[in-house]
Amino acid sequence: MSNIDGLPPLREVIAAHGLSARKSLGQNFLMDLNLTARIARQAGDLAGSDILEIGPGPGGLTRALLHEGARKVLAVEKDARCLPILADIAAHYPHRLQVIEGDALDIDISGHLQAPVRVVANLPYNVGTELLIRWLTPRTWPPFWDSLTLMFQKEVAERIVAAPGSKAYGRLSILTQWRAEARIVMEISPQAFTPPPKVTSAVVHITRRTEMLHPANEATLTRVVATAFNQRRKMLRSSLKGLSADIEAILEQSGIAPTERAENVSIEGFCALARELDRRA
Ligand code: SAM
């Protein structure tokens, strides 16, 4: 029996290739092509974009991206056992799927994709946050991508989109929202995966801003935010005192009460603080 895309069902493919999931590679596979199609559609205009997919595995999301009309998919997969399965998908969609075997943390994809580029991935949890941070902090802005549509553990997704005053608000929220707009577009229960992970997952859709939300030097902002959230329960006059002997005055000058805690300071506030520190440096 074939599927809506004319290829065999994923369960048959996985059984035929003896692809047992490996925990060390963060392998939790999505089996339902209706679900992967819904995820693919969250990415926006597929037909007019090249897609970078990290960790295609047996290709549930890859097939959906291609079936939904992606111009081209470049898929980076570390597990060589998946390559014959992906080769069958590539043959079904001539000239639209390119697979690179390797570690997404090492591979240089420049030259393989044409703008506009969208990144879509059910990321291996062990490298997901690291990849997100790299995509958000390239050497030059704008980055190579227009949007990122990524699956994370729900708790990480909540940190990415969190607003000031919430428990989840922190470095990842500020790093993301300073340069991009982020929202959770889907939640996915553990039962949708084989094998089921312990936690609920969520898909985050991130679109880049052309200009940063508020001006600031990236290195200073990163240092201030990291220092402030290192001791998030402390008042800023205490958690930031290592940054300057005049930290109370600097905070006041930036419009932030020295008794405030990091989790209540907006991105605008942190940017003002970074600018004031630089002005006095
Ligand atoms: N996309 C498939 C799906 O939705 O069913 C598989 C998702 S599974 C959570 C993560 C995939 O990433 C696995 O296929 C795994 O082999 C691959 N992977 C793990 N670490 C990787 C890395 N560093 N670089 C590239 N792929 C990696």
mmCIF file of C-alpha atoms and ligand atoms in Angstrom:
data_model
loop_
_atom_site.group_PDB
_atom_site.id
_atom_site.type_symbol
_atom_site.label_atom_id
_atom_site.label_comp_id
_atom_site.label_asym_id
_atom_site.label_seq_id
_atom_site.Cartn_x
_atom_site.Cartn_y
_atom_site.Cartn_z
ATOM 1 C CA MET A 1 0.000 0.000 0.000
ATOM 2 C CA SER A 2 1.384 3.451 -0.807
ATOM 3 C CA ASN A 3 0.778 6.760 0.909
ATOM 4 C CA ILE A 4 -0.680 10.091 -0.256
ATOM 5 C CA ASP A 5 2.723 10.900 -1.753
ATOM 6 C CA GLY A 6 3.002 7.613 -3.647
ATOM 7 C CA LEU A 7 5.815 6.311 -1.427
ATOM 8 C CA PRO A 8 5.368 3.403 1.015
ATOM 9 C CA PRO A 9 4.147 4.162 4.588
ATOM 10 C CA LEU A 10 6.952 5.155 6.965
ATOM 11 C CA ARG A 11 6.438 2.149 9.225
ATOM 12 C CA GLU A 12 7.011 -0.187 6.262
ATOM 13 C CA VAL A 13 10.074 1.762 5.170
ATOM 14 C CA ILE A 14 11.584 1.675 8.652
ATOM 15 C CA ALA A 15 10.872 -2.049 9.047
ATOM 16 C CA ALA A 16 12.247 -2.876 5.599
ATOM 17 C CA HIS A 17 15.525 -1.067 6.400
ATOM 18 C CA GLY A 18 15.725 -2.347 9.982
ATOM 19 C CA LEU A 19 16.110 1.249 11.245
ATOM 20 C CA SER A 20 15.924 0.958 15.027
ATOM 21 C CA ALA A 21 15.885 4.344 16.789
ATOM 22 C CA ARG A 22 19.122 5.332 18.573
ATOM 23 C CA LYS A 23 18.857 7.393 21.722
ATOM 24 C CA SER A 24 22.404 8.725 21.324
ATOM 25 C CA LEU A 25 21.297 10.448 18.078
ATOM 26 C CA GLY A 26 18.110 11.864 19.620
ATOM 27 C CA GLN A 27 16.025 9.687 17.321
ATOM 28 C CA ASN A 28 12.273 9.997 17.868
ATOM 29 C CA PHE A 29 10.607 9.590 14.510
ATOM 30 C CA LEU A 30 7.345 11.147 13.334
ATOM 31 C CA MET A 31 5.261 8.528 11.539
ATOM 32 C CA ASP A 32 2.104 10.394 10.562
ATOM 33 C CA LEU A 33 2.464 12.175 7.233
ATOM 34 C CA ASN A 34 -0.649 14.276 7.928
ATOM 35 C CA LEU A 35 1.127 15.635 10.995
ATOM 36 C CA THR A 36 4.410 16.267 9.164
ATOM 37 C CA ALA A 37 2.419 18.042 6.425
ATOM 38 C CA ARG A 38 0.913 20.341 9.069
ATOM 39 C CA ILE A 39 4.405 21.123 10.387
ATOM 40 C CA ALA A 40 5.700 21.766 6.854
ATOM 41 C CA ARG A 41 2.846 24.200 6.162
ATOM 42 C CA GLN A 42 3.815 26.294 9.215
ATOM 43 C CA ALA A 43 6.989 27.317 7.374
ATOM 44 C CA GLY A 44 5.103 29.535 4.921
ATOM 45 C CA ASP A 45 5.903 29.778 1.224
ATOM 46 C CA LEU A 46 7.592 26.470 0.420
ATOM 47 C CA ALA A 47 7.229 26.622 -3.357
ATOM 48 C CA GLY A 48 9.263 29.813 -3.569
ATOM 49 C CA SER A 49 11.975 28.731 -1.087
ATOM 50 C CA ASP A 50 14.916 26.421 -0.607
ATOM 51 C CA ILE A 51 14.644 24.452 2.640
ATOM 52 C CA LEU A 52 17.416 23.359 4.980
ATOM 53 C CA GLU A 53 16.354 20.349 7.041
ATOM 54 C CA ILE A 54 18.571 19.024 9.829
ATOM 55 C CA GLY A 55 18.132 15.390 10.829
ATOM 56 C CA PRO A 56 15.680 14.025 8.238
ATOM 57 C CA GLY A 57 15.968 10.496 9.669
ATOM 58 C CA PRO A 58 13.621 8.200 7.724
ATOM 59 C CA GLY A 59 12.174 11.264 5.989
ATOM 60 C CA GLY A 60 8.687 11.876 7.408
ATOM 61 C CA LEU A 61 9.138 15.650 7.427
ATOM 62 C CA THR A 62 11.277 15.606 4.267
ATOM 63 C CA ARG A 63 8.504 13.875 2.344
ATOM 64 C CA ALA A 64 5.962 16.387 3.619
ATOM 65 C CA LEU A 65 8.146 19.350 2.613
ATOM 66 C CA LEU A 66 8.547 17.951 -0.898
ATOM 67 C CA HIS A 67 4.905 16.906 -1.229
ATOM 68 C CA GLU A 68 3.822 20.384 -0.075
ATOM 69 C CA GLY A 69 5.883 21.859 -2.907
ATOM 70 C CA ALA A 70 9.291 22.942 -1.545
ATOM 71 C CA ARG A 71 11.481 24.187 -4.396
ATOM 72 C CA LYS A 72 14.474 22.268 -3.015
ATOM 73 C CA VAL A 73 15.309 20.491 0.251
ATOM 74 C CA LEU A 74 18.885 20.192 1.499
ATOM 75 C CA ALA A 75 18.876 17.571 4.257
ATOM 76 C CA VAL A 76 21.818 17.016 6.624
ATOM 77 C CA GLU A 77 21.786 13.641 8.385
ATOM 78 C CA LYS A 78 24.420 12.142 10.679
ATOM 79 C CA ASP A 79 23.120 8.574 10.639
ATOM 80 C CA ALA A 80 24.349 6.769 7.503
ATOM 81 C CA ARG A 81 21.653 4.090 8.009
ATOM 82 C CA CYS A 82 19.061 6.655 6.801
ATOM 83 C CA LEU A 83 20.801 7.363 3.480
ATOM 84 C CA PRO A 84 19.251 4.541 1.366
ATOM 85 C CA ILE A 85 15.771 5.582 2.566
ATOM 86 C CA LEU A 86 16.489 9.213 1.680
ATOM 87 C CA ALA A 87 17.871 8.131 -1.723
ATOM 88 C CA ASP A 88 14.485 6.545 -2.515
ATOM 89 C CA ILE A 89 12.756 9.817 -1.640
ATOM 90 C CA ALA A 90 15.223 11.761 -3.809
ATOM 91 C CA ALA A 91 14.457 9.451 -6.739
ATOM 92 C CA HIS A 92 10.724 10.073 -6.258
ATOM 93 C CA TYR A 93 11.269 13.876 -6.410
ATOM 94 C CA PRO A 94 13.952 14.306 -9.107
ATOM 95 C CA HIS A 95 16.413 17.204 -8.583
ATOM 96 C CA ARG A 96 14.605 18.506 -5.494
ATOM 97 C CA LEU A 97 16.248 16.634 -2.604
ATOM 98 C CA GLN A 98 19.958 16.832 -1.825
ATOM 99 C CA VAL A 99 21.234 14.832 1.124
ATOM 100 C CA ILE A 100 24.505 15.528 2.907
ATOM 101 C CA GLU A 101 25.787 12.938 5.338
ATOM 102 C CA GLY A 102 27.427 14.526 8.356
ATOM 103 C CA ASP A 103 27.138 16.408 11.615
ATOM 104 C CA ALA A 104 25.058 19.599 11.308
ATOM 105 C CA LEU A 105 27.408 21.259 13.811
ATOM 106 C CA ASP A 106 30.381 20.820 11.435
ATOM 107 C CA ILE A 107 28.937 21.077 7.948
ATOM 108 C CA ASP A 108 29.212 24.196 5.792
ATOM 109 C CA ILE A 109 26.028 24.506 3.737
ATOM 110 C CA SER A 110 26.954 27.738 1.969
ATOM 111 C CA GLY A 111 26.725 27.440 -1.784
ATOM 112 C CA HIS A 112 24.084 24.712 -1.659
ATOM 113 C CA LEU A 113 21.036 26.918 -1.151
ATOM 114 C CA GLN A 114 19.483 29.879 -2.937
ATOM 115 C CA ALA A 115 17.579 32.657 -1.219
ATOM 116 C CA PRO A 116 15.020 32.772 0.160
ATOM 117 C CA VAL A 117 15.972 29.969 2.552
ATOM 118 C CA ARG A 118 13.771 28.526 5.284
ATOM 119 C CA VAL A 119 15.038 26.127 7.904
ATOM 120 C CA VAL A 120 12.572 23.414 8.918
ATOM 121 C CA ALA A 121 13.554 20.650 11.305
ATOM 122 C CA ASN A 122 12.497 18.176 13.928
ATOM 123 C CA LEU A 123 15.803 18.727 15.649
ATOM 124 C CA PRO A 124 17.751 16.190 17.614
ATOM 125 C CA TYR A 125 17.261 17.549 21.147
ATOM 126 C CA ASN A 126 20.920 17.253 22.026
ATOM 127 C CA VAL A 127 21.999 19.767 19.364
ATOM 128 C CA GLY A 128 18.821 21.837 18.915
ATOM 129 C CA THR A 129 19.623 24.773 21.182
ATOM 130 C CA GLU A 130 23.227 24.974 19.970
ATOM 131 C CA LEU A 131 22.057 25.166 16.338
ATOM 132 C CA LEU A 132 19.422 27.785 17.168
ATOM 133 C CA ILE A 133 22.018 29.991 18.872
ATOM 134 C CA ARG A 134 24.353 29.680 15.893
ATOM 135 C CA TRP A 135 21.565 30.600 13.451
ATOM 136 C CA LEU A 136 20.676 33.624 15.596
ATOM 137 C CA THR A 137 24.247 34.895 15.988
ATOM 138 C CA PRO A 138 25.912 34.821 12.559
ATOM 139 C CA ARG A 139 28.880 37.067 11.862
ATOM 140 C CA THR A 140 26.747 39.352 9.713
ATOM 141 C CA TRP A 141 23.044 40.198 9.701
ATOM 142 C CA PRO A 142 20.751 39.425 7.902
ATOM 143 C CA PRO A 143 21.504 35.700 8.192
ATOM 144 C CA PHE A 144 21.236 33.142 5.385
ATOM 145 C CA TRP A 145 17.689 32.214 6.476
ATOM 146 C CA ASP A 146 14.346 34.021 6.329
ATOM 147 C CA SER A 147 12.558 31.809 8.826
ATOM 148 C CA LEU A 148 13.207 28.906 11.196
ATOM 149 C CA THR A 149 10.423 26.391 11.864
ATOM 150 C CA LEU A 150 11.803 24.109 14.543
ATOM 151 C CA MET A 151 10.620 21.455 16.930
ATOM 152 C CA PHE A 152 11.866 21.623 20.513
ATOM 153 C CA GLN A 153 10.937 20.206 23.863
ATOM 154 C CA LYS A 154 7.957 22.345 24.929
ATOM 155 C CA GLU A 155 9.924 23.756 27.862
ATOM 156 C CA VAL A 156 12.667 25.043 25.509
ATOM 157 C CA ALA A 157 10.042 26.433 23.091
ATOM 158 C CA GLU A 158 8.481 28.346 26.000
ATOM 159 C CA ARG A 159 11.868 29.851 26.890
ATOM 160 C CA ILE A 160 12.337 31.013 23.285
ATOM 161 C CA VAL A 161 9.005 32.902 23.143
ATOM 162 C CA ALA A 162 8.772 34.015 26.811
ATOM 163 C CA ALA A 163 7.889 37.595 27.777
ATOM 164 C CA PRO A 164 9.427 39.547 30.698
ATOM 165 C CA GLY A 165 7.936 38.698 34.078
ATOM 166 C CA SER A 166 7.541 34.995 33.310
ATOM 167 C CA LYS A 167 9.637 32.189 34.739
ATOM 168 C CA ALA A 168 10.705 31.035 31.281
ATOM 169 C CA TYR A 169 12.074 34.489 30.304
ATOM 170 C CA GLY A 170 15.844 34.493 30.028
ATOM 171 C CA ARG A 171 18.883 34.492 27.768
ATOM 172 C CA LEU A 172 17.278 32.412 25.025
ATOM 173 C CA SER A 173 14.172 34.664 24.927
ATOM 174 C CA ILE A 174 16.259 37.825 24.604
ATOM 175 C CA LEU A 175 18.754 36.371 22.136
ATOM 176 C CA THR A 176 15.876 35.263 19.888
ATOM 177 C CA GLN A 177 13.468 38.158 20.220
ATOM 178 C CA TRP A 178 16.083 40.882 19.820
ATOM 179 C CA ARG A 179 16.678 39.740 16.250
ATOM 180 C CA ALA A 180 13.541 37.830 15.343
ATOM 181 C CA GLU A 181 9.857 37.304 16.017
ATOM 182 C CA ALA A 182 9.032 33.949 17.569
ATOM 183 C CA ARG A 183 5.799 32.135 18.337
ATOM 184 C CA ILE A 184 4.733 28.617 19.219
ATOM 185 C CA VAL A 185 2.572 27.330 16.366
ATOM 186 C CA MET A 186 1.921 23.696 17.371
ATOM 187 C CA GLU A 187 2.184 21.355 20.328
ATOM 188 C CA ILE A 188 2.895 17.705 19.692
ATOM 189 C CA SER A 189 2.264 14.932 22.188
ATOM 190 C CA PRO A 190 4.869 12.233 22.899
ATOM 191 C CA GLN A 191 2.581 9.591 21.311
ATOM 192 C CA ALA A 192 3.125 11.121 17.863
ATOM 193 C CA PHE A 193 6.725 9.835 17.931
ATOM 194 C CA THR A 194 8.314 6.409 17.720
ATOM 195 C CA PRO A 195 9.654 5.820 20.294
ATOM 196 C CA PRO A 196 7.719 8.394 22.373
ATOM 197 C CA PRO A 197 9.983 10.872 24.205
ATOM 198 C CA LYS A 198 9.330 11.658 27.878
ATOM 199 C CA VAL A 199 8.194 15.229 27.218
ATOM 200 C CA THR A 200 5.718 17.153 25.061
ATOM 201 C CA SER A 201 7.207 18.913 22.040
ATOM 202 C CA ALA A 202 6.339 22.201 20.384
ATOM 203 C CA VAL A 203 7.015 23.770 17.005
ATOM 204 C CA VAL A 204 8.369 27.331 17.071
ATOM 205 C CA HIS A 205 8.188 29.575 14.021
ATOM 206 C CA ILE A 206 10.836 32.304 13.989
ATOM 207 C CA THR A 207 11.066 35.068 11.381
ATOM 208 C CA ARG A 208 14.070 37.348 11.265
ATOM 209 C CA ARG A 209 13.827 41.079 11.743
ATOM 210 C CA THR A 210 15.663 43.284 9.267
ATOM 211 C CA GLU A 211 16.698 45.620 12.077
ATOM 212 C CA MET A 212 17.367 44.677 15.711
ATOM 213 C CA LEU A 213 14.449 45.488 17.994
ATOM 214 C CA HIS A 214 16.525 48.181 19.796
ATOM 215 C CA PRO A 215 20.093 49.253 19.064
ATOM 216 C CA ALA A 216 22.894 47.702 21.131
ATOM 217 C CA ASN A 217 26.312 46.178 20.658
ATOM 218 C CA GLU A 218 25.797 42.431 20.446
ATOM 219 C CA ALA A 219 28.825 41.467 22.531
ATOM 220 C CA THR A 220 27.909 43.894 25.336
ATOM 221 C CA LEU A 221 24.255 42.874 25.300
ATOM 222 C CA THR A 222 25.188 39.180 25.433
ATOM 223 C CA ARG A 223 27.551 39.794 28.379
ATOM 224 C CA VAL A 224 25.012 41.866 30.320
ATOM 225 C CA VAL A 225 22.190 39.384 29.796
ATOM 226 C CA ALA A 226 24.379 36.378 30.678
ATOM 227 C CA THR A 227 25.623 38.086 33.854
ATOM 228 C CA ALA A 228 22.131 39.211 34.897
ATOM 229 C CA PHE A 229 20.529 35.797 34.410
ATOM 230 C CA ASN A 230 23.393 33.916 36.026
ATOM 231 C CA GLN A 231 21.835 35.010 39.318
ATOM 232 C CA ARG A 232 18.297 35.692 38.150
ATOM 233 C CA ARG A 233 16.801 35.880 41.647
ATOM 234 C CA LYS A 234 19.217 38.609 42.787
ATOM 235 C CA MET A 235 18.687 42.358 42.434
ATOM 236 C CA LEU A 236 20.550 43.754 39.434
ATOM 237 C CA ARG A 237 22.695 46.120 41.547
ATOM 238 C CA SER A 238 24.133 42.979 43.104
ATOM 239 C CA SER A 239 24.178 40.502 40.160
ATOM 240 C CA LEU A 240 25.772 43.093 37.820
ATOM 241 C CA LYS A 241 28.249 44.697 40.208
ATOM 242 C CA GLY A 242 31.136 42.895 38.496
ATOM 243 C CA LEU A 243 30.434 44.872 35.294
ATOM 244 C CA SER A 244 31.104 48.322 36.734
ATOM 245 C CA ALA A 245 31.775 50.069 40.035
ATOM 246 C CA ASP A 246 29.038 52.555 39.046
ATOM 247 C CA ILE A 247 26.417 49.944 38.271
ATOM 248 C CA GLU A 248 23.661 51.611 40.344
ATOM 249 C CA ALA A 249 24.037 54.898 38.459
ATOM 250 C CA ILE A 250 24.272 53.066 35.133
ATOM 251 C CA LEU A 251 21.077 51.155 35.866
ATOM 252 C CA GLU A 252 19.254 54.342 36.829
ATOM 253 C CA GLN A 253 20.536 56.130 33.750
ATOM 254 C CA SER A 254 19.145 53.237 31.667
ATOM 255 C CA GLY A 255 15.718 53.598 33.277
ATOM 256 C CA ILE A 256 16.015 50.410 35.360
ATOM 257 C CA ALA A 257 15.570 50.361 39.146
ATOM 258 C CA PRO A 258 18.761 48.955 40.754
ATOM 259 C CA THR A 259 16.533 46.748 42.935
ATOM 260 C CA GLU A 260 14.900 45.128 39.875
ATOM 261 C CA ARG A 261 15.513 41.472 38.992
ATOM 262 C CA ALA A 262 16.671 40.273 35.553
ATOM 263 C CA GLU A 263 13.431 38.456 34.756
ATOM 264 C CA ASN A 264 11.436 41.716 34.903
ATOM 265 C CA VAL A 265 13.638 43.737 32.545
ATOM 266 C CA SER A 266 12.429 44.106 28.945
ATOM 267 C CA ILE A 267 14.703 43.645 25.933
ATOM 268 C CA GLU A 268 14.515 47.426 25.467
ATOM 269 C CA GLY A 269 15.801 47.815 29.048
ATOM 270 C CA PHE A 270 18.734 45.441 28.515
ATOM 271 C CA CYS A 271 19.637 47.243 25.278
ATOM 272 C CA ALA A 272 19.589 50.631 27.068
ATOM 273 C CA LEU A 273 21.829 49.144 29.758
ATOM 274 C CA ALA A 274 24.267 47.766 27.165
ATOM 275 C CA ARG A 275 24.420 51.161 25.430
ATOM 276 C CA GLU A 276 25.033 52.985 28.707
ATOM 277 C CA LEU A 277 27.834 50.581 29.663
ATOM 278 C CA ASP A 278 29.456 51.113 26.254
ATOM 279 C CA ARG A 279 29.057 54.891 26.468
ATOM 280 C CA ARG A 280 30.987 54.904 29.760
ATOM 281 C CA ALA A 281 33.618 52.351 28.704
HETATM 282 N N1 SAM B 1 13.102 14.380 10.999
HETATM 283 C C1 SAM B 1 12.823 13.012 11.446
HETATM 284 C C2 SAM B 1 11.393 12.941 11.936
HETATM 285 O O1 SAM B 1 10.791 13.998 12.130
HETATM 286 O O2 SAM B 1 10.884 11.838 12.133
HETATM 287 C C3 SAM B 1 13.797 12.565 12.527
HETATM 288 C C4 SAM B 1 13.858 13.450 13.742
HETATM 289 S S1 SAM B 1 14.882 12.823 15.043
HETATM 290 C C5 SAM B 1 14.205 13.731 16.407
HETATM 291 C C6 SAM B 1 16.438 13.644 14.864
HETATM 292 C C7 SAM B 1 17.285 13.255 13.626
HETATM 293 O O3 SAM B 1 18.512 14.005 13.654
HETATM 294 C C8 SAM B 1 17.720 11.800 13.584
HETATM 295 O O4 SAM B 1 17.516 11.299 12.289
HETATM 296 C C9 SAM B 1 19.218 11.820 13.910
HETATM 297 O O5 SAM B 1 19.944 10.770 13.319
HETATM 298 C C10 SAM B 1 19.627 13.172 13.350
HETATM 299 N N2 SAM B 1 20.810 13.774 14.012
HETATM 300 C C11 SAM B 1 21.186 13.682 15.307
HETATM 301 N N3 SAM B 1 22.280 14.429 15.544
HETATM 302 C C12 SAM B 1 22.589 15.035 14.370
HETATM 303 C C13 SAM B 1 23.609 15.942 13.960
HETATM 304 N N4 SAM B 1 24.518 16.394 14.840
HETATM 305 N N5 SAM B 1 23.642 16.354 12.675
HETATM 306 C C14 SAM B 1 22.709 15.903 11.781
HETATM 307 N N6 SAM B 1 21.723 15.051 12.108
HETATM 308 C C15 SAM B 1 21.653 14.619 13.385
#
